[in-house]
PDB file of C-alpha atoms in Angstrom:
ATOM      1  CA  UNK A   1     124.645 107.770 102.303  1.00 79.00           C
ATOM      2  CA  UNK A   2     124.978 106.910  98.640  1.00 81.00           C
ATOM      3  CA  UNK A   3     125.896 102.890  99.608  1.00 85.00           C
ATOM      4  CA  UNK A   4     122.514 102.868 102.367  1.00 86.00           C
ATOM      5  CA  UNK A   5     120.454 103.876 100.000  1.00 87.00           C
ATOM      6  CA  UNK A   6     121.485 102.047  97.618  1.00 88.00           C
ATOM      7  CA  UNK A   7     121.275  98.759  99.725  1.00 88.00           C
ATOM      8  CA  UNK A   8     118.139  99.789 101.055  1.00 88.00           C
ATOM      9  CA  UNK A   9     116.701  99.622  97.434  1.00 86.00           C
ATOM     10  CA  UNK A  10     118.149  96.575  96.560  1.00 88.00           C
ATOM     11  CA  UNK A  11     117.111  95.091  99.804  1.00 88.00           C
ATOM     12  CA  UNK A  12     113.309  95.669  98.826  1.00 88.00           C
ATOM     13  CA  UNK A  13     113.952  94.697  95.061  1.00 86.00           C
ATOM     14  CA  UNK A  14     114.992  91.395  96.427  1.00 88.00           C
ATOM     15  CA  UNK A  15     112.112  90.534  98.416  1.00 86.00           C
ATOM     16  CA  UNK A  16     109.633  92.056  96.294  1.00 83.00           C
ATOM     17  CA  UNK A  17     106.802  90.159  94.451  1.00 84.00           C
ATOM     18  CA  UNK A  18     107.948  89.441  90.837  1.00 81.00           C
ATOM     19  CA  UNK A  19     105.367  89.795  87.943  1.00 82.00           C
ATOM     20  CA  UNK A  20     105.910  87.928  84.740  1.00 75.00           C
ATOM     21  CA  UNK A  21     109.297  87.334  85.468  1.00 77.00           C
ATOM     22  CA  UNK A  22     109.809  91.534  84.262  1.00 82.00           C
ATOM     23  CA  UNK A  23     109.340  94.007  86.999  1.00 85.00           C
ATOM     24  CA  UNK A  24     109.164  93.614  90.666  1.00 88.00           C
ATOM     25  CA  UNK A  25     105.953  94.923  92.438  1.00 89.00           C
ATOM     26  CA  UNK A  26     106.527  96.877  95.779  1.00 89.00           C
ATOM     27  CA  UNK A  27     104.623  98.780  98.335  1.00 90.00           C
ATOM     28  CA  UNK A  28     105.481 102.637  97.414  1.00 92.00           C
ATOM     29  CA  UNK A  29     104.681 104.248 100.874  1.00 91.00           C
ATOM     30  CA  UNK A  30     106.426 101.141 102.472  1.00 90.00           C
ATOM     31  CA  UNK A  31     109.975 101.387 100.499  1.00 92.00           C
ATOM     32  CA  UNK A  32     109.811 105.190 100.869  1.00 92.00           C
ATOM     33  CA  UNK A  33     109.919 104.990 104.804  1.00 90.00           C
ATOM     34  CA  UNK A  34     112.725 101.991 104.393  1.00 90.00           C
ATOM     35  CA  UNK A  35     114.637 104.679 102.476  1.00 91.00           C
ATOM     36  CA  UNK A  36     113.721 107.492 104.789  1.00 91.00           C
ATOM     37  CA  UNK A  37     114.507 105.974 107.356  1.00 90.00           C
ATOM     38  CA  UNK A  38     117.808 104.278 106.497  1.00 89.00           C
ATOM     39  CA  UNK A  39     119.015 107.237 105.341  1.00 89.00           C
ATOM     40  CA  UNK A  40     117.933 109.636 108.230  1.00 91.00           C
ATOM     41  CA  UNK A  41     118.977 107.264 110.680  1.00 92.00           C
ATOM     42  CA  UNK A  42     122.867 108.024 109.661  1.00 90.00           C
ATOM     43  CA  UNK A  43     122.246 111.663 110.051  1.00 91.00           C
ATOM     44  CA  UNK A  44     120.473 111.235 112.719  1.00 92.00           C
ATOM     45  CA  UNK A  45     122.062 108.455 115.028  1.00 92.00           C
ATOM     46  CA  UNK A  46     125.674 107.929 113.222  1.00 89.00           C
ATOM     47  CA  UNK A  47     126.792 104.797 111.849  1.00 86.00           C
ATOM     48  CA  UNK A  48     126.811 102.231 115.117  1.00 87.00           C
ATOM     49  CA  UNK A  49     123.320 102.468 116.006  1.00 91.00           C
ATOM     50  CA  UNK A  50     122.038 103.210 112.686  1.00 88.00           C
ATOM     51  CA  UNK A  51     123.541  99.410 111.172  1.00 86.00           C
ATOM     52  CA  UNK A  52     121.870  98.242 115.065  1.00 89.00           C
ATOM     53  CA  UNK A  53     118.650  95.941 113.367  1.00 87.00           C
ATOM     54  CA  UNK A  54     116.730  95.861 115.948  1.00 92.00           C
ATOM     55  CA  UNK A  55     117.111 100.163 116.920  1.00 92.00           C
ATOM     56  CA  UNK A  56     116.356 100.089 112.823  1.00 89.00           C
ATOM     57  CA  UNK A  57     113.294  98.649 113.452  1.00 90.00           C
ATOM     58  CA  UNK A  58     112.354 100.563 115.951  1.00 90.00           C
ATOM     59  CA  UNK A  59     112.966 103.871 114.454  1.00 90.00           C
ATOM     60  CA  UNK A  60     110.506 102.410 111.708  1.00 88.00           C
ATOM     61  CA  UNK A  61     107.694 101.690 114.275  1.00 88.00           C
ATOM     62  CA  UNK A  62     107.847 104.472 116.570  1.00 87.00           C
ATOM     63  CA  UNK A  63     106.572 107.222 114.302  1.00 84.00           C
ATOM     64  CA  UNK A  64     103.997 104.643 112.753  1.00 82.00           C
ATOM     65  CA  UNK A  65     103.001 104.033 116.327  1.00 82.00           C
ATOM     66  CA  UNK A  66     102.400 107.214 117.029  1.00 81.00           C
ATOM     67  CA  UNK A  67     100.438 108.263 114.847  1.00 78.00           C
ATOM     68  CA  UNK A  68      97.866 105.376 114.616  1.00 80.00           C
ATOM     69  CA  UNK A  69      97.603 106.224 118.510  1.00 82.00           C
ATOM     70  CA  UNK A  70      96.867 110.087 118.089  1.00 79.00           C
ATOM     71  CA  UNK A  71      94.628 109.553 115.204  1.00 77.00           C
ATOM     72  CA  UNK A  72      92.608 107.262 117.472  1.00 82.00           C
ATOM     73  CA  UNK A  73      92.424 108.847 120.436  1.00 80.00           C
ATOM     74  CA  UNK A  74      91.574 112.145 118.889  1.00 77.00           C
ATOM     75  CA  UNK A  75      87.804 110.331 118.509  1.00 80.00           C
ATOM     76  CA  UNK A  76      88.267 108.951 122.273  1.00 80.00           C
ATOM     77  CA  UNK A  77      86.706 110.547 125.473  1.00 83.00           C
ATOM     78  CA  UNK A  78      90.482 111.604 127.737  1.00 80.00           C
ATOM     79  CA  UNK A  79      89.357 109.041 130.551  1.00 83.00           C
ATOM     80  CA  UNK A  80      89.715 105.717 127.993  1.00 80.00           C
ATOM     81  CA  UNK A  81      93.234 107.166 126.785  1.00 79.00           C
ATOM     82  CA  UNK A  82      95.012 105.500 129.566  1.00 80.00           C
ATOM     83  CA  UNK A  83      93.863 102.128 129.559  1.00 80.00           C
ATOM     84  CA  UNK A  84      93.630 102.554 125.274  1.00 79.00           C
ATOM     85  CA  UNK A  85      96.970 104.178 124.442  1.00 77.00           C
ATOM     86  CA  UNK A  86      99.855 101.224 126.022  1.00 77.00           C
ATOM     87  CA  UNK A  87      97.622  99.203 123.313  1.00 76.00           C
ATOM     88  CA  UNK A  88      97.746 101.040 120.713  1.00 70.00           C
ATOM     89  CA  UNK A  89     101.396 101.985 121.065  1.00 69.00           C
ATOM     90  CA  UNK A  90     101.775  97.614 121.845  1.00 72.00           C
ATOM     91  CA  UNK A  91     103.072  98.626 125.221  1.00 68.00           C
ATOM     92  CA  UNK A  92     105.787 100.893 123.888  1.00 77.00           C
ATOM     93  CA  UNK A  93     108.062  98.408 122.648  1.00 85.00           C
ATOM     94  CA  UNK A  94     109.087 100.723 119.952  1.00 87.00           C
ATOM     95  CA  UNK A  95     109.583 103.601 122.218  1.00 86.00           C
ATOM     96  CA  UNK A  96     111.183 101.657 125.082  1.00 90.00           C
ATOM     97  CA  UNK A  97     114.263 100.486 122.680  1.00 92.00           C
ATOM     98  CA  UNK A  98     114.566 103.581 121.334  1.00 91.00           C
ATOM     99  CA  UNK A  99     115.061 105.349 124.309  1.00 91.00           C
ATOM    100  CA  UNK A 100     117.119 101.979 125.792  1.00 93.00           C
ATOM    101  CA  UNK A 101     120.024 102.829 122.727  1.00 94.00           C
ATOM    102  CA  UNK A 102     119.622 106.591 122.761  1.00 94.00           C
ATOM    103  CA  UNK A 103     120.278 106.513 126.544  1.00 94.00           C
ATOM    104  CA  UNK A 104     123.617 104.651 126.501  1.00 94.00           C
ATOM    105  CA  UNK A 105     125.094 106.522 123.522  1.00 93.00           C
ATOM    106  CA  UNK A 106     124.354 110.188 124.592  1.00 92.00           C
ATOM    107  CA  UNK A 107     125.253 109.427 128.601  1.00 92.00           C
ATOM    108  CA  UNK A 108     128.502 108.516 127.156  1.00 90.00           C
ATOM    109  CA  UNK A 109     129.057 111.477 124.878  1.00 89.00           C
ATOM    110  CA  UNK A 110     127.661 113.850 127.760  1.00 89.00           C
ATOM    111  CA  UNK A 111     130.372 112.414 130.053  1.00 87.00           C
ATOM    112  CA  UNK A 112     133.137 112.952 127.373  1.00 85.00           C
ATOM    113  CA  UNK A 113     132.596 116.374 126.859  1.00 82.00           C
ATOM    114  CA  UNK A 114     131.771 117.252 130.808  1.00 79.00           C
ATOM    115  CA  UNK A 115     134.940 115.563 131.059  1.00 79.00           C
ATOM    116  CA  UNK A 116     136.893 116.703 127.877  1.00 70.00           C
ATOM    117  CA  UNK A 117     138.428 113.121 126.993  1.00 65.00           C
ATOM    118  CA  UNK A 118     139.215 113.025 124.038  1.00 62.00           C
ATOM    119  CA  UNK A 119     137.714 110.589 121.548  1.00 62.00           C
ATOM    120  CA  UNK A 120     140.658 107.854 119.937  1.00 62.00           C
ATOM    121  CA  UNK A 121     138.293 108.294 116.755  1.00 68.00           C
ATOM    122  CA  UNK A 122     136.922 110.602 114.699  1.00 77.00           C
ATOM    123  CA  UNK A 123     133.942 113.091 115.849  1.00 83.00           C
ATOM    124  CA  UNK A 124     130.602 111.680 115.005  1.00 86.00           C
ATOM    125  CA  UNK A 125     129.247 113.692 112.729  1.00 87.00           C
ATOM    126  CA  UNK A 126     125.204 113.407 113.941  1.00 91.00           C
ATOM    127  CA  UNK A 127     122.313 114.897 115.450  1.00 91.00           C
ATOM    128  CA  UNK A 128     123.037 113.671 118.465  1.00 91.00           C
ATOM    129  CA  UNK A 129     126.879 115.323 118.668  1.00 91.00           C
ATOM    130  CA  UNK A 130     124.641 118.837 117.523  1.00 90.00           C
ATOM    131  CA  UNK A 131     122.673 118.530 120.952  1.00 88.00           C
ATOM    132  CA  UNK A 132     125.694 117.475 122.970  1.00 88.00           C
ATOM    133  CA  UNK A 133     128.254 120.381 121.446  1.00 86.00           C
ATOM    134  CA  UNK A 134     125.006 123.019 121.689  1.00 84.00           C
ATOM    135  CA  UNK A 135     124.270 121.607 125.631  1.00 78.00           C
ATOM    136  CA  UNK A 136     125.729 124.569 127.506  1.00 64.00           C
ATOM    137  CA  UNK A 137     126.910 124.400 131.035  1.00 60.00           C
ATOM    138  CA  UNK A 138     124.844 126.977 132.299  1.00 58.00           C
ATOM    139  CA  UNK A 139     121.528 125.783 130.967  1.00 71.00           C
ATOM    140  CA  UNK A 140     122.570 122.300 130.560  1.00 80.00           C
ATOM    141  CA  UNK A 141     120.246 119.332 129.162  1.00 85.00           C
ATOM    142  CA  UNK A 142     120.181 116.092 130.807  1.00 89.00           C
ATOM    143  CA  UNK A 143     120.335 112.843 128.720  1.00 90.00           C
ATOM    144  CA  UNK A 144     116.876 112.012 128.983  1.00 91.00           C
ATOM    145  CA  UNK A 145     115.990 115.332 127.695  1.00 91.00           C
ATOM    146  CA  UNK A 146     118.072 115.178 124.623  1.00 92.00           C
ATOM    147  CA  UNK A 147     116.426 111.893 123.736  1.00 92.00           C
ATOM    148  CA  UNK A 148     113.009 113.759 124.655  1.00 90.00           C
ATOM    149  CA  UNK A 149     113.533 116.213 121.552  1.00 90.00           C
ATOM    150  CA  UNK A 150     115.462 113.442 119.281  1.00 91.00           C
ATOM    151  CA  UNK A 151     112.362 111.553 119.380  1.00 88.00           C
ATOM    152  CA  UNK A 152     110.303 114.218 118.769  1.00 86.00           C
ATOM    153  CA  UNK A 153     111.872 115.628 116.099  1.00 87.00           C
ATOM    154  CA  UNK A 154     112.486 112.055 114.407  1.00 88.00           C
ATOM    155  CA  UNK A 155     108.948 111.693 114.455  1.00 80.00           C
ATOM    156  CA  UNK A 156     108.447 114.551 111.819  1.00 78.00           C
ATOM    157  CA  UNK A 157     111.696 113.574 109.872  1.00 83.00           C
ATOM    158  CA  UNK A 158     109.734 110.086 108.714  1.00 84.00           C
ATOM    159  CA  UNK A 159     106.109 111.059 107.726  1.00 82.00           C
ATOM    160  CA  UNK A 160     105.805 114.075 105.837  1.00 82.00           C
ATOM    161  CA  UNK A 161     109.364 112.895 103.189  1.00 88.00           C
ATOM    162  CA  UNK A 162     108.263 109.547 102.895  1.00 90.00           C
ATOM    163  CA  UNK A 163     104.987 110.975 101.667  1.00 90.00           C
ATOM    164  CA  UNK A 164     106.437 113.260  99.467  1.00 91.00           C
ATOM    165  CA  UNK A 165     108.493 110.419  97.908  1.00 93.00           C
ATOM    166  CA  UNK A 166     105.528 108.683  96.871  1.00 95.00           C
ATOM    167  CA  UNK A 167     103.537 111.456  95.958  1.00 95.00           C
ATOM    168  CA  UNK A 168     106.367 113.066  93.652  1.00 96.00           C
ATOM    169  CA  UNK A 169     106.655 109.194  91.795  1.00 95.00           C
ATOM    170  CA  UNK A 170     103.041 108.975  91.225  1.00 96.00           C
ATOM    171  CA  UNK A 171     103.712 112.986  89.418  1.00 97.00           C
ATOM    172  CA  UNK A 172     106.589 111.592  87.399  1.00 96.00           C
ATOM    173  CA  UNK A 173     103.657 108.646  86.159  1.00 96.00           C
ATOM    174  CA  UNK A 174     101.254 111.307  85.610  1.00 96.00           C
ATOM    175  CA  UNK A 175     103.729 113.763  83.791  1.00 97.00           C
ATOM    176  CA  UNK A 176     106.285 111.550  81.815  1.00 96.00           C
ATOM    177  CA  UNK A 177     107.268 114.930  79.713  1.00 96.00           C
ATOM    178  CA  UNK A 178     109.713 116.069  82.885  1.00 96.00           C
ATOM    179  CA  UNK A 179     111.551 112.144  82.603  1.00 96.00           C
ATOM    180  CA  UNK A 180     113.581 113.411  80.238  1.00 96.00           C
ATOM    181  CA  UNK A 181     114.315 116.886  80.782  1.00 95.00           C
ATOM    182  CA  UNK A 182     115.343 115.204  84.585  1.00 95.00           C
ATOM    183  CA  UNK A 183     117.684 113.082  82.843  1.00 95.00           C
ATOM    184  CA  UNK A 184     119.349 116.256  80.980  1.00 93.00           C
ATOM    185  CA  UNK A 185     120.107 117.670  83.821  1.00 92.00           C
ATOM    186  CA  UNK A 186     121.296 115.373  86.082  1.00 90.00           C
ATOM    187  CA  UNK A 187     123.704 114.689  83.187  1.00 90.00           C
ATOM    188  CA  UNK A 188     125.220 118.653  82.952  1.00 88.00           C
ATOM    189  CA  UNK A 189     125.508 118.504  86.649  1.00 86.00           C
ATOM    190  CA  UNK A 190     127.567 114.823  86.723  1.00 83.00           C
ATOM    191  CA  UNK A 191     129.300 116.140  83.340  1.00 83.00           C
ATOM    192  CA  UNK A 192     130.522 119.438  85.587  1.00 76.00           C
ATOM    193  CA  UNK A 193     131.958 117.156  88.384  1.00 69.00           C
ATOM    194  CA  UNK A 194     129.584 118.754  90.856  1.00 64.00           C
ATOM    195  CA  UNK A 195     127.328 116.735  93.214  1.00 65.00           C
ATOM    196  CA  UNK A 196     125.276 119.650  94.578  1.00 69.00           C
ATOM    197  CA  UNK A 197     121.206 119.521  94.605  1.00 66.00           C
ATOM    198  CA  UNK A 198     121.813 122.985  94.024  1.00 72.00           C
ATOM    199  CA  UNK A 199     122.243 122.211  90.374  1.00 80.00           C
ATOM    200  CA  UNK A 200     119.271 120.323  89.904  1.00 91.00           C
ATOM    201  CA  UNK A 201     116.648 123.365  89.764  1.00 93.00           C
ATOM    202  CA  UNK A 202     114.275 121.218  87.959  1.00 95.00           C
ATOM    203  CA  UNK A 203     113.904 118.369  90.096  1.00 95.00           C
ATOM    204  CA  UNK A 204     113.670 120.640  93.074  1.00 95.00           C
ATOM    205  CA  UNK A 205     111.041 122.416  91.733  1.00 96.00           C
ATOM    206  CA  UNK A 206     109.067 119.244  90.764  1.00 97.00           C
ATOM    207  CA  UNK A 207     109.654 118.433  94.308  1.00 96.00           C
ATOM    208  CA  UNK A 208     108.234 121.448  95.933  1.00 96.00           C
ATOM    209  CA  UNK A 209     105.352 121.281  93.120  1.00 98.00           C
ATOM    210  CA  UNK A 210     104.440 117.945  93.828  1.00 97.00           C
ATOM    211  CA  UNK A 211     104.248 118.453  97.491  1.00 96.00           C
ATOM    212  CA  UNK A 212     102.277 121.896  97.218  1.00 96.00           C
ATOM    213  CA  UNK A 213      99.565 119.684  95.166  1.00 97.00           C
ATOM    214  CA  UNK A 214      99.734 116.823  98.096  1.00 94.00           C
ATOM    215  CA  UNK A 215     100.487 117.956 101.569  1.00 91.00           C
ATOM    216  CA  UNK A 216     100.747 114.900 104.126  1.00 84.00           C
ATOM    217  CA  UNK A 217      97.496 116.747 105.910  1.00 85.00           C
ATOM    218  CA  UNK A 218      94.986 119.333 105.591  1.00 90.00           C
ATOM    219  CA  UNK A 219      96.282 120.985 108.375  1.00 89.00           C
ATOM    220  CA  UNK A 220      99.682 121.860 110.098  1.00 87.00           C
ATOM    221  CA  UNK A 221     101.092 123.408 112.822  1.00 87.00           C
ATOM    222  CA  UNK A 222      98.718 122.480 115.522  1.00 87.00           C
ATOM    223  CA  UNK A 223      99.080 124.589 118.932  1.00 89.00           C
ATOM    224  CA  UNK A 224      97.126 123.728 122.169  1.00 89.00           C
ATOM    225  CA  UNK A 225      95.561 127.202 123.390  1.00 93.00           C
ATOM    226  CA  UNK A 226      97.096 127.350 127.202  1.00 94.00           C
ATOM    227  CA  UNK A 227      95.725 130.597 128.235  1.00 95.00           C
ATOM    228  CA  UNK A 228      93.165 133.109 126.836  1.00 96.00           C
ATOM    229  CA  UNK A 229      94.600 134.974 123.703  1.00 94.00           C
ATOM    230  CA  UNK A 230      92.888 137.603 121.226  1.00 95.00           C
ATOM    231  CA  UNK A 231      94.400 137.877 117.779  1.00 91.00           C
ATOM    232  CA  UNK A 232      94.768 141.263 115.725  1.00 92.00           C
ATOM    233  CA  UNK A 233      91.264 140.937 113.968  1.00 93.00           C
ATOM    234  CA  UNK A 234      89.127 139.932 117.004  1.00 94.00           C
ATOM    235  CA  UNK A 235      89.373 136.588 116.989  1.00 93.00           C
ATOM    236  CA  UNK A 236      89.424 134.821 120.377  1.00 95.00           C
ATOM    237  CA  UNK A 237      91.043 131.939 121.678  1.00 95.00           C
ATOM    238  CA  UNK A 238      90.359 130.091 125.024  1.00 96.00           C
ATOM    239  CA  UNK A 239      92.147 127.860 127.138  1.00 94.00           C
ATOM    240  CA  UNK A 240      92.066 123.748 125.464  1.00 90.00           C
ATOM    241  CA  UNK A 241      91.045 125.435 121.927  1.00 93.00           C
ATOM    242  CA  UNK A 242      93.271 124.331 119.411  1.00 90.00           C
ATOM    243  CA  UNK A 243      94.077 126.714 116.911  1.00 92.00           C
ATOM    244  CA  UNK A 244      95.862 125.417 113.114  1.00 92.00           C
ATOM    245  CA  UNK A 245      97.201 126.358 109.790  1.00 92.00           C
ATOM    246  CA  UNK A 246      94.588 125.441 106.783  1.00 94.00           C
ATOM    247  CA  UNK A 247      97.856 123.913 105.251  1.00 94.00           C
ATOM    248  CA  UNK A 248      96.242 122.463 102.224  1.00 96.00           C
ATOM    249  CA  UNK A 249      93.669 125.143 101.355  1.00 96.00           C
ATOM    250  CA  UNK A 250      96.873 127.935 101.642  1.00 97.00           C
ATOM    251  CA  UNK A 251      98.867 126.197  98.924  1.00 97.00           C
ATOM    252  CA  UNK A 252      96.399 125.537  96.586  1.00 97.00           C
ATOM    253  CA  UNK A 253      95.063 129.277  96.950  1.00 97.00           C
ATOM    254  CA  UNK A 254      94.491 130.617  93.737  1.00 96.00           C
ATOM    255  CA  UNK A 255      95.518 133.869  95.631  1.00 96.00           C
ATOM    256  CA  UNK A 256      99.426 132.723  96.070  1.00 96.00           C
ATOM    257  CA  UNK A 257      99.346 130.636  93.209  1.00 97.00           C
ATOM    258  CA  UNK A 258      98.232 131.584  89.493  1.00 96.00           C
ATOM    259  CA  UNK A 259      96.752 128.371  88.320  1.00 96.00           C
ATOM    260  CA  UNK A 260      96.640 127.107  91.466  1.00 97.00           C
ATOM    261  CA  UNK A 261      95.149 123.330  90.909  1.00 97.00           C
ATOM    262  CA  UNK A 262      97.306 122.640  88.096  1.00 97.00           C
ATOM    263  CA  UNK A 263     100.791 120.506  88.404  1.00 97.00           C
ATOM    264  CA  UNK A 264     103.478 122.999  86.931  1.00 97.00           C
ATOM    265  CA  UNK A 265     106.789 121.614  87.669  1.00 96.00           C
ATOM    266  CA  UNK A 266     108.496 125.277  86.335  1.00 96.00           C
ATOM    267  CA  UNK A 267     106.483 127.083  88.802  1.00 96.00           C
ATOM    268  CA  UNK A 268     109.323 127.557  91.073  1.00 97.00           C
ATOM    269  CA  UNK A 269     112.458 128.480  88.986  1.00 94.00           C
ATOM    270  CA  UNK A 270     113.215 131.626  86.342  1.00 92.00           C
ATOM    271  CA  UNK A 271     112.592 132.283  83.009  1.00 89.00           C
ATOM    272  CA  UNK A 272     115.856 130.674  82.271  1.00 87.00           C
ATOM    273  CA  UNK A 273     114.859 127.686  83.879  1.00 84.00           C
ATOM    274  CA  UNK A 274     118.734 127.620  85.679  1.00 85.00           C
ATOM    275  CA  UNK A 275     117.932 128.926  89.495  1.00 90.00           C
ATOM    276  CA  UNK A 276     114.886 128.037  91.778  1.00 91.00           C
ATOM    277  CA  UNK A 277     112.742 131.001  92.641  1.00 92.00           C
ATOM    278  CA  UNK A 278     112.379 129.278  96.001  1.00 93.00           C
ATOM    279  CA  UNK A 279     113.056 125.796  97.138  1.00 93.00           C
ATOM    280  CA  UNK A 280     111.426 122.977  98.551  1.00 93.00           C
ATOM    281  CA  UNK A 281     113.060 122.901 101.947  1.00 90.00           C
ATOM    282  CA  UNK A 282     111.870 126.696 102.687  1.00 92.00           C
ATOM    283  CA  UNK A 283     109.384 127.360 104.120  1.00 91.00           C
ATOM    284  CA  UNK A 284     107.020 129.916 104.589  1.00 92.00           C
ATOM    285  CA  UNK A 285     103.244 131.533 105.035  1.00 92.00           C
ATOM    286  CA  UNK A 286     102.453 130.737 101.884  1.00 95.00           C
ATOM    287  CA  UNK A 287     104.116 127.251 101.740  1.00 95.00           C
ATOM    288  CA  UNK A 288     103.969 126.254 105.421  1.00 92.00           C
ATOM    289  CA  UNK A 289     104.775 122.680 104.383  1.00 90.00           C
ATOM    290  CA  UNK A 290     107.789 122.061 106.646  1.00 87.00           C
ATOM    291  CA  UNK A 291     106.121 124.146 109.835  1.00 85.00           C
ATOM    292  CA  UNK A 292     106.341 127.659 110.520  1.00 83.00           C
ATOM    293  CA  UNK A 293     109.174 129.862 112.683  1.00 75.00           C
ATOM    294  CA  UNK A 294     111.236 128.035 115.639  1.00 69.00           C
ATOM    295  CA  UNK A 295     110.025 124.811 114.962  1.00 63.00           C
ATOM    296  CA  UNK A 296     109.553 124.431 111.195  1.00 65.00           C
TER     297      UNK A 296
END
């Protein structure tokens, strides 16, 4: 992970602009989903595909396509999204070799375990070998629908950390004061041999601050009303409605957070500034950045 990264980086360093011969000027949001993507890719899709350049670029595109599409046709009468949408989405190229690579490599590790052959190789160690060893026999998922929910969750994996990425450097600009203190502590945790996040309290914390401040929408967790429904207090729902979390007006409640508008990068550890209160992969009502039950 370390070495992709790393690459990844010096991959963008290389081809970036250089200014005065002294720093190199880059697109933030762009080298954020190059890292987020190089990086989730291995977790995601294991080592073959994820060195594969042209399923690389692909996973890029696809969640970029998708998005521009939905955020179009949200302003589109339903009858043009037909003819509008292939366009958009330039005729599913993105989607097409995704699903072309994803199809070949789970078929194959569906028909080793239906057959129990045993792999000359290690066990991948991916997202794709959770769905296969979780596929049970009596409610068993067919290939295409494990590539169904890969692709759907991969869509959420690039957006919302990429975001936070650039959102938590343009903090660090804002607030140099934490630079330091940063650099303290990743020191005591390299100094202890350990190479667990869950020593760095501080930078998790800024983290979870920065992204409380910034959310990647206004909104979250958008359901499609199917049938009628009537919440606790009255409220009523019909079929089509489309009922949401006010994401961005929760976390910057004054009412969940004292001082809510203000960037406090201690706002989520003790007093002895050594464990994190809460951290910035939870989630919950109050900080429904990541989603809420099942699917979050």
């Amino acid at each position: 992970m370390e070495r992709i990264i790393s690459n990844t980086f010096d991959n963008e360093l290389s081809a970036g602009k250089m200014c005065a011969n002294i720093w190199t000027q880059l697109r933030s949001f762009t080298v954020a989903k190059k890292v987020t993507v190089a990086a989730n890719s291995l977790i995601f899709f294991g080592e073959e595909l994820s060195n594969n350049s042209e399923f690389l670029s692909a996973v890029l595109d696809y969640p970029e396509d998708l998005m521009i599409t939905a955020e179009v046709l949200r302003f589109m009468p339903d009858s043009l999204a037909p003819l509008v949408a292939p366009v958009l989405m330039r005729n599913d190229k993105a989607s097409k070799t995704l699903v072309d690579h994803l199809m070949l490599v789970v078929e194959d590790r569906l028909r080793q375990a239906r057959s129990n052959e045993k792999n000359l190789g290690p066990k991948p160690v991916d997202c794709i070998e959770f769905f296969i060893d979780a596929n049970s026999l009596k409610n068993e998922w067919s290939a295409q629908k494990i590539v169904q929910v890969i692709m759907g969750i991969w869509f959420a994996v690039v957006h919302q950390p990429a975001l936070s990425i650039v959102y938590a450097l343009e903090d660090l600009c804002e607030h140099p004061e934490y630079v330091g203190l940063f650099r303290a502590e990743l020191a005591e945790m390299l100094s202890a041999n350990e190479e667990n996040l869950d020593s760095l309290p501080l930078l998790d914390s800024f983290l979870k601050e920065s992204s409380r401040l910034h959310p990647s929408d206004s909104i979250s967790v958008r359901r499609k009303v199917l049938q009628p429904f009537t919440f606790s207090d009255g409220t009523c729902l019909l079929p089509r409605d489309v009922a949401c979390i006010p994401l961005q007006a929760i976390m910057r409640d004054s009412t969940y957070y004292s001082d809510s508008l203000t960037f406090n990068a201690f706002r989520f550890i003790d007093e002895n500034r050594t464990k994190n209160l809460s951290k910035f992969v939870d989630t919950s009502s109050t900080y429904p950045l990541w989603g809420l039950g099942k699917h979050a």
